[in-house]
mmCIF file of C-alpha atoms in Angstrom:
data_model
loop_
_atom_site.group_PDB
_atom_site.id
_atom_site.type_symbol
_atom_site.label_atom_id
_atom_site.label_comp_id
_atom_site.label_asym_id
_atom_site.label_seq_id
_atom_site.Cartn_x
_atom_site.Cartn_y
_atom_site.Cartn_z
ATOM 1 C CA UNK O 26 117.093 111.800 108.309
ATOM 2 C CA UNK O 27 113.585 111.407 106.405
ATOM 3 C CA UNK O 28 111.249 113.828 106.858
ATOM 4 C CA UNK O 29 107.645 115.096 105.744
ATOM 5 C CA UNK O 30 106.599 118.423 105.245
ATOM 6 C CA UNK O 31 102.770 119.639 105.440
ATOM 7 C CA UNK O 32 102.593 123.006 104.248
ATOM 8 C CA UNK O 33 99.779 124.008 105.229
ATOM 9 C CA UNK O 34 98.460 123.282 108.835
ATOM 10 C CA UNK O 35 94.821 124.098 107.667
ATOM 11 C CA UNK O 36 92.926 124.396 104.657
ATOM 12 C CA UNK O 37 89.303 126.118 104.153
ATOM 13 C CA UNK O 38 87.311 124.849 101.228
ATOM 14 C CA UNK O 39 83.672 125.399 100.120
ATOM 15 C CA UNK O 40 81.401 122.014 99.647
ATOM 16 C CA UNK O 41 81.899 121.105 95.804
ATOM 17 C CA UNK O 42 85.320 122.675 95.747
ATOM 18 C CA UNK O 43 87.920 120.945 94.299
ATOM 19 C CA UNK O 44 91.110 120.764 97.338
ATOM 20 C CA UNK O 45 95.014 119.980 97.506
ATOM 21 C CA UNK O 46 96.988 118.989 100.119
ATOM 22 C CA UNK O 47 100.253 119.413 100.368
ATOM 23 C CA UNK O 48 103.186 117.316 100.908
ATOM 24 C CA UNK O 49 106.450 117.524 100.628
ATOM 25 C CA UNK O 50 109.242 114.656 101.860
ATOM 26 C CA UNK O 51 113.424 114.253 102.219
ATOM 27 C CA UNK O 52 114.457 111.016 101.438
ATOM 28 C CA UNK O 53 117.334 110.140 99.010
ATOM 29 C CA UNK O 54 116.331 106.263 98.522
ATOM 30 C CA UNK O 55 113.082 105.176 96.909
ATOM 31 C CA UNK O 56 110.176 105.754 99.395
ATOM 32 C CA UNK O 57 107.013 103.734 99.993
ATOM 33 C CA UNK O 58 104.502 107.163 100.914
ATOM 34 C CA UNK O 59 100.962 107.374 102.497
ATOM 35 C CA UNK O 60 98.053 109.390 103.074
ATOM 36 C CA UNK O 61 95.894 108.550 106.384
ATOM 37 C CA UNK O 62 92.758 110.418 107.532
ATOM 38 C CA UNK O 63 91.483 110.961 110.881
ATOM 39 C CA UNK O 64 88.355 111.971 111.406
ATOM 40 C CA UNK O 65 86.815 113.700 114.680
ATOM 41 C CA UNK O 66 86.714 111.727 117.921
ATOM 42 C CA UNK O 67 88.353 108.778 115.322
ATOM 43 C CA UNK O 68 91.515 106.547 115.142
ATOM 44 C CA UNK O 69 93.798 107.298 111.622
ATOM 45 C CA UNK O 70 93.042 105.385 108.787
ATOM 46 C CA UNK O 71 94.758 104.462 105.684
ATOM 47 C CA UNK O 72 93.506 107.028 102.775
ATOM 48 C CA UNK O 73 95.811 105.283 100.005
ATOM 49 C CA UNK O 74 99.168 104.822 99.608
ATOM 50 C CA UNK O 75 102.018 104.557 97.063
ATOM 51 C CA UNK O 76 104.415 101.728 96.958
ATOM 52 C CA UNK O 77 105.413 101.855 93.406
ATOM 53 C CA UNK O 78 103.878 101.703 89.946
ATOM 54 C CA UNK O 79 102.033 104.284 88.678
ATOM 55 C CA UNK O 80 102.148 107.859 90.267
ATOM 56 C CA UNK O 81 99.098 108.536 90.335
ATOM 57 C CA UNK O 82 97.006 106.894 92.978
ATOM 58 C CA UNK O 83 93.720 106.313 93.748
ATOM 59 C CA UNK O 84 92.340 105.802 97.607
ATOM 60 C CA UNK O 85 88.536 105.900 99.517
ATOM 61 C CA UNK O 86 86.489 108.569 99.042
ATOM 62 C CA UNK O 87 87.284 109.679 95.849
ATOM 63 C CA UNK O 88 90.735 110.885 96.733
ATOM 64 C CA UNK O 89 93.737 110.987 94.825
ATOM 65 C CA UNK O 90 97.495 111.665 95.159
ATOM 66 C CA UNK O 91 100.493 112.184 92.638
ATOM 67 C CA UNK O 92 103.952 110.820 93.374
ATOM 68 C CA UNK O 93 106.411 113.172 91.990
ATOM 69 C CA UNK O 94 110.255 112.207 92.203
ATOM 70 C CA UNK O 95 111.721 115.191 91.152
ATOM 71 C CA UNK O 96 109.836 117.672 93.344
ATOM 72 C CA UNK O 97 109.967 114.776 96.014
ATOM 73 C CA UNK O 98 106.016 115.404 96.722
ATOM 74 C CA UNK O 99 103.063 113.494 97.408
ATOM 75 C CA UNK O 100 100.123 116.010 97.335
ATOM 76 C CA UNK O 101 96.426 114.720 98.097
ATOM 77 C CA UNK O 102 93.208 116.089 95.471
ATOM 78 C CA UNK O 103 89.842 115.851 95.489
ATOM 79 C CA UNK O 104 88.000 117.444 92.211
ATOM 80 C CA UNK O 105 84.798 118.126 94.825
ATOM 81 C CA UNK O 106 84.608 117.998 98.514
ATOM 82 C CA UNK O 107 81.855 116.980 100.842
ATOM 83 C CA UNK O 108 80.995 118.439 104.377
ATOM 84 C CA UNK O 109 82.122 114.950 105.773
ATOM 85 C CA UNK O 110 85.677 115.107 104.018
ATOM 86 C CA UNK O 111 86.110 117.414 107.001
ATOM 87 C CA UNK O 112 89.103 116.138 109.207
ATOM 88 C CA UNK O 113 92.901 115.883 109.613
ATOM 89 C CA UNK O 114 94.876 114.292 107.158
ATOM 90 C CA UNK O 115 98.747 112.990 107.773
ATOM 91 C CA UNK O 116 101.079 112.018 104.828
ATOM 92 C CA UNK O 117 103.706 109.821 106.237
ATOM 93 C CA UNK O 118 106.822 108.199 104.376
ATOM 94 C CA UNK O 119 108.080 104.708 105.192
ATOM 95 C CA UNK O 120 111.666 104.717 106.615
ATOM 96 C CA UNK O 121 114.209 101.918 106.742
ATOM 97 C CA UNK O 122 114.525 101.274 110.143
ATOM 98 C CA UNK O 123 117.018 98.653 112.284
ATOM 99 C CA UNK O 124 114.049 96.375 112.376
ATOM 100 C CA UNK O 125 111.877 96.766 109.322
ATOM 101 C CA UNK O 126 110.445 100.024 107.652
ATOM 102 C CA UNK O 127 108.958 102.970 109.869
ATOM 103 C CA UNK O 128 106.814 105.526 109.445
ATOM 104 C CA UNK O 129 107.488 109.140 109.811
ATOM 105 C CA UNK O 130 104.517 111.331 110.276
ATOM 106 C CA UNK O 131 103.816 115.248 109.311
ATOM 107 C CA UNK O 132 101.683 117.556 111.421
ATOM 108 C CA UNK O 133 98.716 116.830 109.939
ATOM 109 C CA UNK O 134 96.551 119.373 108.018
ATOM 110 C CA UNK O 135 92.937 119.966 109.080
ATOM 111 C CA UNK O 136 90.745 120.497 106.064
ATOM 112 C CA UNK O 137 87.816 122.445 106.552
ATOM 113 C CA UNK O 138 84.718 121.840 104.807
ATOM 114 C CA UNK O 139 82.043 124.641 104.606
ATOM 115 C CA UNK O 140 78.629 124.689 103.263
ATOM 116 C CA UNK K 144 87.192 98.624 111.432
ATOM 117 C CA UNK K 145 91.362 98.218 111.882
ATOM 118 C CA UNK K 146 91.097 95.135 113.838
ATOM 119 C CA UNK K 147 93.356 96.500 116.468
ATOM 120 C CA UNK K 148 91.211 97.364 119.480
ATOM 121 C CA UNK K 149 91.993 100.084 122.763
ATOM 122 C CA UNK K 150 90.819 100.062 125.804
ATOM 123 C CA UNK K 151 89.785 101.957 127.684
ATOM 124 C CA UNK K 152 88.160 104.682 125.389
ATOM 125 C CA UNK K 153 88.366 107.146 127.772
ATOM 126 C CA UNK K 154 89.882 107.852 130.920
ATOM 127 C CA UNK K 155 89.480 110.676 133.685
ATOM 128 C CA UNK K 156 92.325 111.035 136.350
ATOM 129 C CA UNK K 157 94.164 112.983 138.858
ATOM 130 C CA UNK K 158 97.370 114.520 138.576
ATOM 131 C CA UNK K 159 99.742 112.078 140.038
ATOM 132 C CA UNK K 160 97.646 108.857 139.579
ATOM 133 C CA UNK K 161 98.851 105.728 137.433
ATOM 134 C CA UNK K 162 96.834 104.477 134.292
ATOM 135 C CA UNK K 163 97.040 101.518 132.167
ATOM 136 C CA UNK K 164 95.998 101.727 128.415
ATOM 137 C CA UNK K 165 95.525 98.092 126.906
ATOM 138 C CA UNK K 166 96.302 97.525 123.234
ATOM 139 C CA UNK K 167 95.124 94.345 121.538
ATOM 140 C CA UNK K 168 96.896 94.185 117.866
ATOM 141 C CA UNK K 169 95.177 92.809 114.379
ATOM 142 C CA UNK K 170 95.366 89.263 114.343
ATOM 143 C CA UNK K 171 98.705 87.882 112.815
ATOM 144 C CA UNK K 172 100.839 91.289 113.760
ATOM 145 C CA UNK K 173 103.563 90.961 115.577
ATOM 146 C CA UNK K 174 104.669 94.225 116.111
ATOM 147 C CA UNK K 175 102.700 97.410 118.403
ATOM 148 C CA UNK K 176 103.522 100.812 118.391
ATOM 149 C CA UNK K 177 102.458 103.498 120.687
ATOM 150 C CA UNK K 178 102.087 107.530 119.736
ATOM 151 C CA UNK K 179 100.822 110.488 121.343
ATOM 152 C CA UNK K 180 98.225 113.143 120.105
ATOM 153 C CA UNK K 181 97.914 116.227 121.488
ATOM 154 C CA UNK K 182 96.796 119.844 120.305
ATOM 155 C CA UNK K 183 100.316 121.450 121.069
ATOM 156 C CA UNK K 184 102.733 118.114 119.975
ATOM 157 C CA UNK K 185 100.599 116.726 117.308
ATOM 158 C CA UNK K 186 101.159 112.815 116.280
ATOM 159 C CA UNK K 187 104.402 111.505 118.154
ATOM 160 C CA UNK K 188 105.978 108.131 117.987
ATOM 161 C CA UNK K 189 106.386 107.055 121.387
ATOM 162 C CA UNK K 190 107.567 103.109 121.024
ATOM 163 C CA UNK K 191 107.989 100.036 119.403
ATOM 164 C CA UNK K 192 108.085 96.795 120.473
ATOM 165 C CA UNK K 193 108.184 93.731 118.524
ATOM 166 C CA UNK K 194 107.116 89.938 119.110
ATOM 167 C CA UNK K 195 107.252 90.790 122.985
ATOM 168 C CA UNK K 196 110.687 92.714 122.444
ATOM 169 C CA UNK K 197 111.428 96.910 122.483
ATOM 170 C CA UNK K 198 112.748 97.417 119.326
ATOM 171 C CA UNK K 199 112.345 101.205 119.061
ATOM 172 C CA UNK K 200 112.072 104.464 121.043
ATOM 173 C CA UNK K 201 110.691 107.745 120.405
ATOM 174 C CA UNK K 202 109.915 110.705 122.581
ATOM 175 C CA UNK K 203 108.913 108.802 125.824
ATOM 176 C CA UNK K 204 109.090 110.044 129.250
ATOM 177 C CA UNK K 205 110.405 107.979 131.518
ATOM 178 C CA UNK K 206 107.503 107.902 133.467
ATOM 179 C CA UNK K 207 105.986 106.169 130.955
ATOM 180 C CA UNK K 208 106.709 102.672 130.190
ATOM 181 C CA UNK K 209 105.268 99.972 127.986
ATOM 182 C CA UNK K 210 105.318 96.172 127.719
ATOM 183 C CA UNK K 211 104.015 93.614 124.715
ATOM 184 C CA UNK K 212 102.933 90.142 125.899
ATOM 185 C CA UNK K 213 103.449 86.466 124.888
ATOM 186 C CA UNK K 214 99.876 86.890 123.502
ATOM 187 C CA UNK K 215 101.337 89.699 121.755
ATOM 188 C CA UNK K 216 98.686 92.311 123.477
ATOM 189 C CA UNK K 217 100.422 95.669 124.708
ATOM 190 C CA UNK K 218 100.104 97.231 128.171
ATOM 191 C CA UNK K 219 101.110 101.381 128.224
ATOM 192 C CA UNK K 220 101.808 102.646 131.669
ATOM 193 C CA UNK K 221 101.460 106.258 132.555
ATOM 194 C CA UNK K 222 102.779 107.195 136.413
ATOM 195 C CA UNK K 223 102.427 110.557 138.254
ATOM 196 C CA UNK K 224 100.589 112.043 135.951
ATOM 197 C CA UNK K 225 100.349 115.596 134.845
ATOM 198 C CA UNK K 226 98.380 117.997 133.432
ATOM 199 C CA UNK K 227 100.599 117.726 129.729
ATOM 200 C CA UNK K 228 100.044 114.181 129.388
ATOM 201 C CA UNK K 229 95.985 114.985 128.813
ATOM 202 C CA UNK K 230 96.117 113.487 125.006
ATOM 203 C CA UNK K 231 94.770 110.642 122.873
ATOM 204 C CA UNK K 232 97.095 107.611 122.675
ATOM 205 C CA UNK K 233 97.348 105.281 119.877
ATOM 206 C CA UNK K 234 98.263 101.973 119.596
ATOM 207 C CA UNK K 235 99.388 100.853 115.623
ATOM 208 C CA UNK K 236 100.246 97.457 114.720
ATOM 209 C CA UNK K 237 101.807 95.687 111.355
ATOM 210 C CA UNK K 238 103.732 93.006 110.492
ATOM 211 C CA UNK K 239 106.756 94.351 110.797
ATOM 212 C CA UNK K 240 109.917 92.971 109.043
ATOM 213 C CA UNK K 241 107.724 93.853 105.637
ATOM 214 C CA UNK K 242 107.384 95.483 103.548
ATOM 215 C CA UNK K 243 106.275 98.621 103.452
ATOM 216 C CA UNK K 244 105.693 99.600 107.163
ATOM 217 C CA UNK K 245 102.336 100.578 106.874
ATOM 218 C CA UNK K 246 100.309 100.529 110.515
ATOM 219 C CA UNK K 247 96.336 99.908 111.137
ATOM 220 C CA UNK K 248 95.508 102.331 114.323
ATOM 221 C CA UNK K 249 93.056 101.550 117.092
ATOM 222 C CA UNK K 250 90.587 104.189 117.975
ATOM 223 C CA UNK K 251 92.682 105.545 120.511
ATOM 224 C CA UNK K 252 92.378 105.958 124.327
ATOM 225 C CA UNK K 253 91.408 109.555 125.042
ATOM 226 C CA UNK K 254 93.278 110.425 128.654
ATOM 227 C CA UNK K 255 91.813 113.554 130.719
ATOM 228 C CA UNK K 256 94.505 114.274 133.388
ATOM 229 C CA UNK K 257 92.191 116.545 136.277
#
């Protein structure tokens, strides 16, 4: 079965720090993969995603992830974090399901933004 | 702003009470899913249904159901409630049958169980 992997459930950065978040996935077909945010008291929402195409993708917010194949990862960057980047973020893959693809969650990693 | 809208926000009960969470989907999606959120479980999948129809289950208790509507709105029904199921609920919809499976979230309905 597909999986996701967070590996770290929370992450402590200093505002203006560059960050990376951490994902790891098991799949052995090709994978559609996504980042989603959630911030306090807030519904998840789609940070940017990867369907195919370049690896390298650009979301909101100035975020970024890299699609690597051979390390089967999808780790989230920012080059300089803001107090409000401060929430949980979920990378999810898309699984073929009986009716139409699925998504399969992580545990979410909080990232910690201090001034 | 998703387009798919919850109500109620928030909810205080009893222990042993019934709730209903309402679950409107984005326009044009025909397919609602339902998760949990709580500190100990984190995000889990609870069900699927599709164009009025259950088309997936995840870790739901049985006294929980759900039903989707001709108008393709979702009802979640929570019965003798305890303490554990104090959580935020989700409702997600897409398209389904696409592509890519990505879901738009609501805001969530945030259920205090007294």
């Amino acid at each position: 079965a597909q999986s996701v992997t967070q590996l770290d459930s929370q992450v402590p950065v200093f505002e203006e720090a560059p960050v990376e978040l951490r994902c790891n996935y098991s799949s052995s077909v090709s994978v559609y993969l996504f980042w989603y945010v959630q911030y306090p008291n807030q519904g998840l929402q789609l940070l940017l995603k990867y369907l195919s195409g370049s690896t390298l993708v650009k979301g909101i917010n100035g975020f970024e992830a890299e699609f690597n194949k051979s390390q089967t990862s999808f780790h989230l960057r920012k080059p300089s974090v803001h107090i409000s980047d401060t929430a949980e973020y979920f990378c999810a893959v898309s699984v073929r399901a009986e009716y139409g693809n699925k998504l399969v969650f992580g545990a979410g990693t909080i990232l910690r933004v201090k001034s | 702003d998703s387009g798919v809208t919850q109500t109620p926000k928030h909810l205080i009960t009893a222990t042993g009470q019934r709730v209903t969470l309402r679950c409107s989907p984005r326009s044009g999606d025909l397919s609602v899913y339902w998760y949990q959120q709580s500190l100990d479980q984190g995000l889990q999948f609870l069900i699927q249904y599709y164009n009025g129809e259950e088309r997936a289950k995840g870790n739901i208790l049985e006294r929980f159901s759900a039903q989707q509507f001709p108008d393709l709105h979702s009802e979640l029904n929570l019965s003798s409630l305890e303490l554990g199921d104090s959580a935020l609920y989700f409702c997600a919809s897409n398209l389904a049958g696409t592509n890519t499976g990505e879901l738009f979230f609501g805001e969530g309905s945030r259920l205090t169980v007294l």
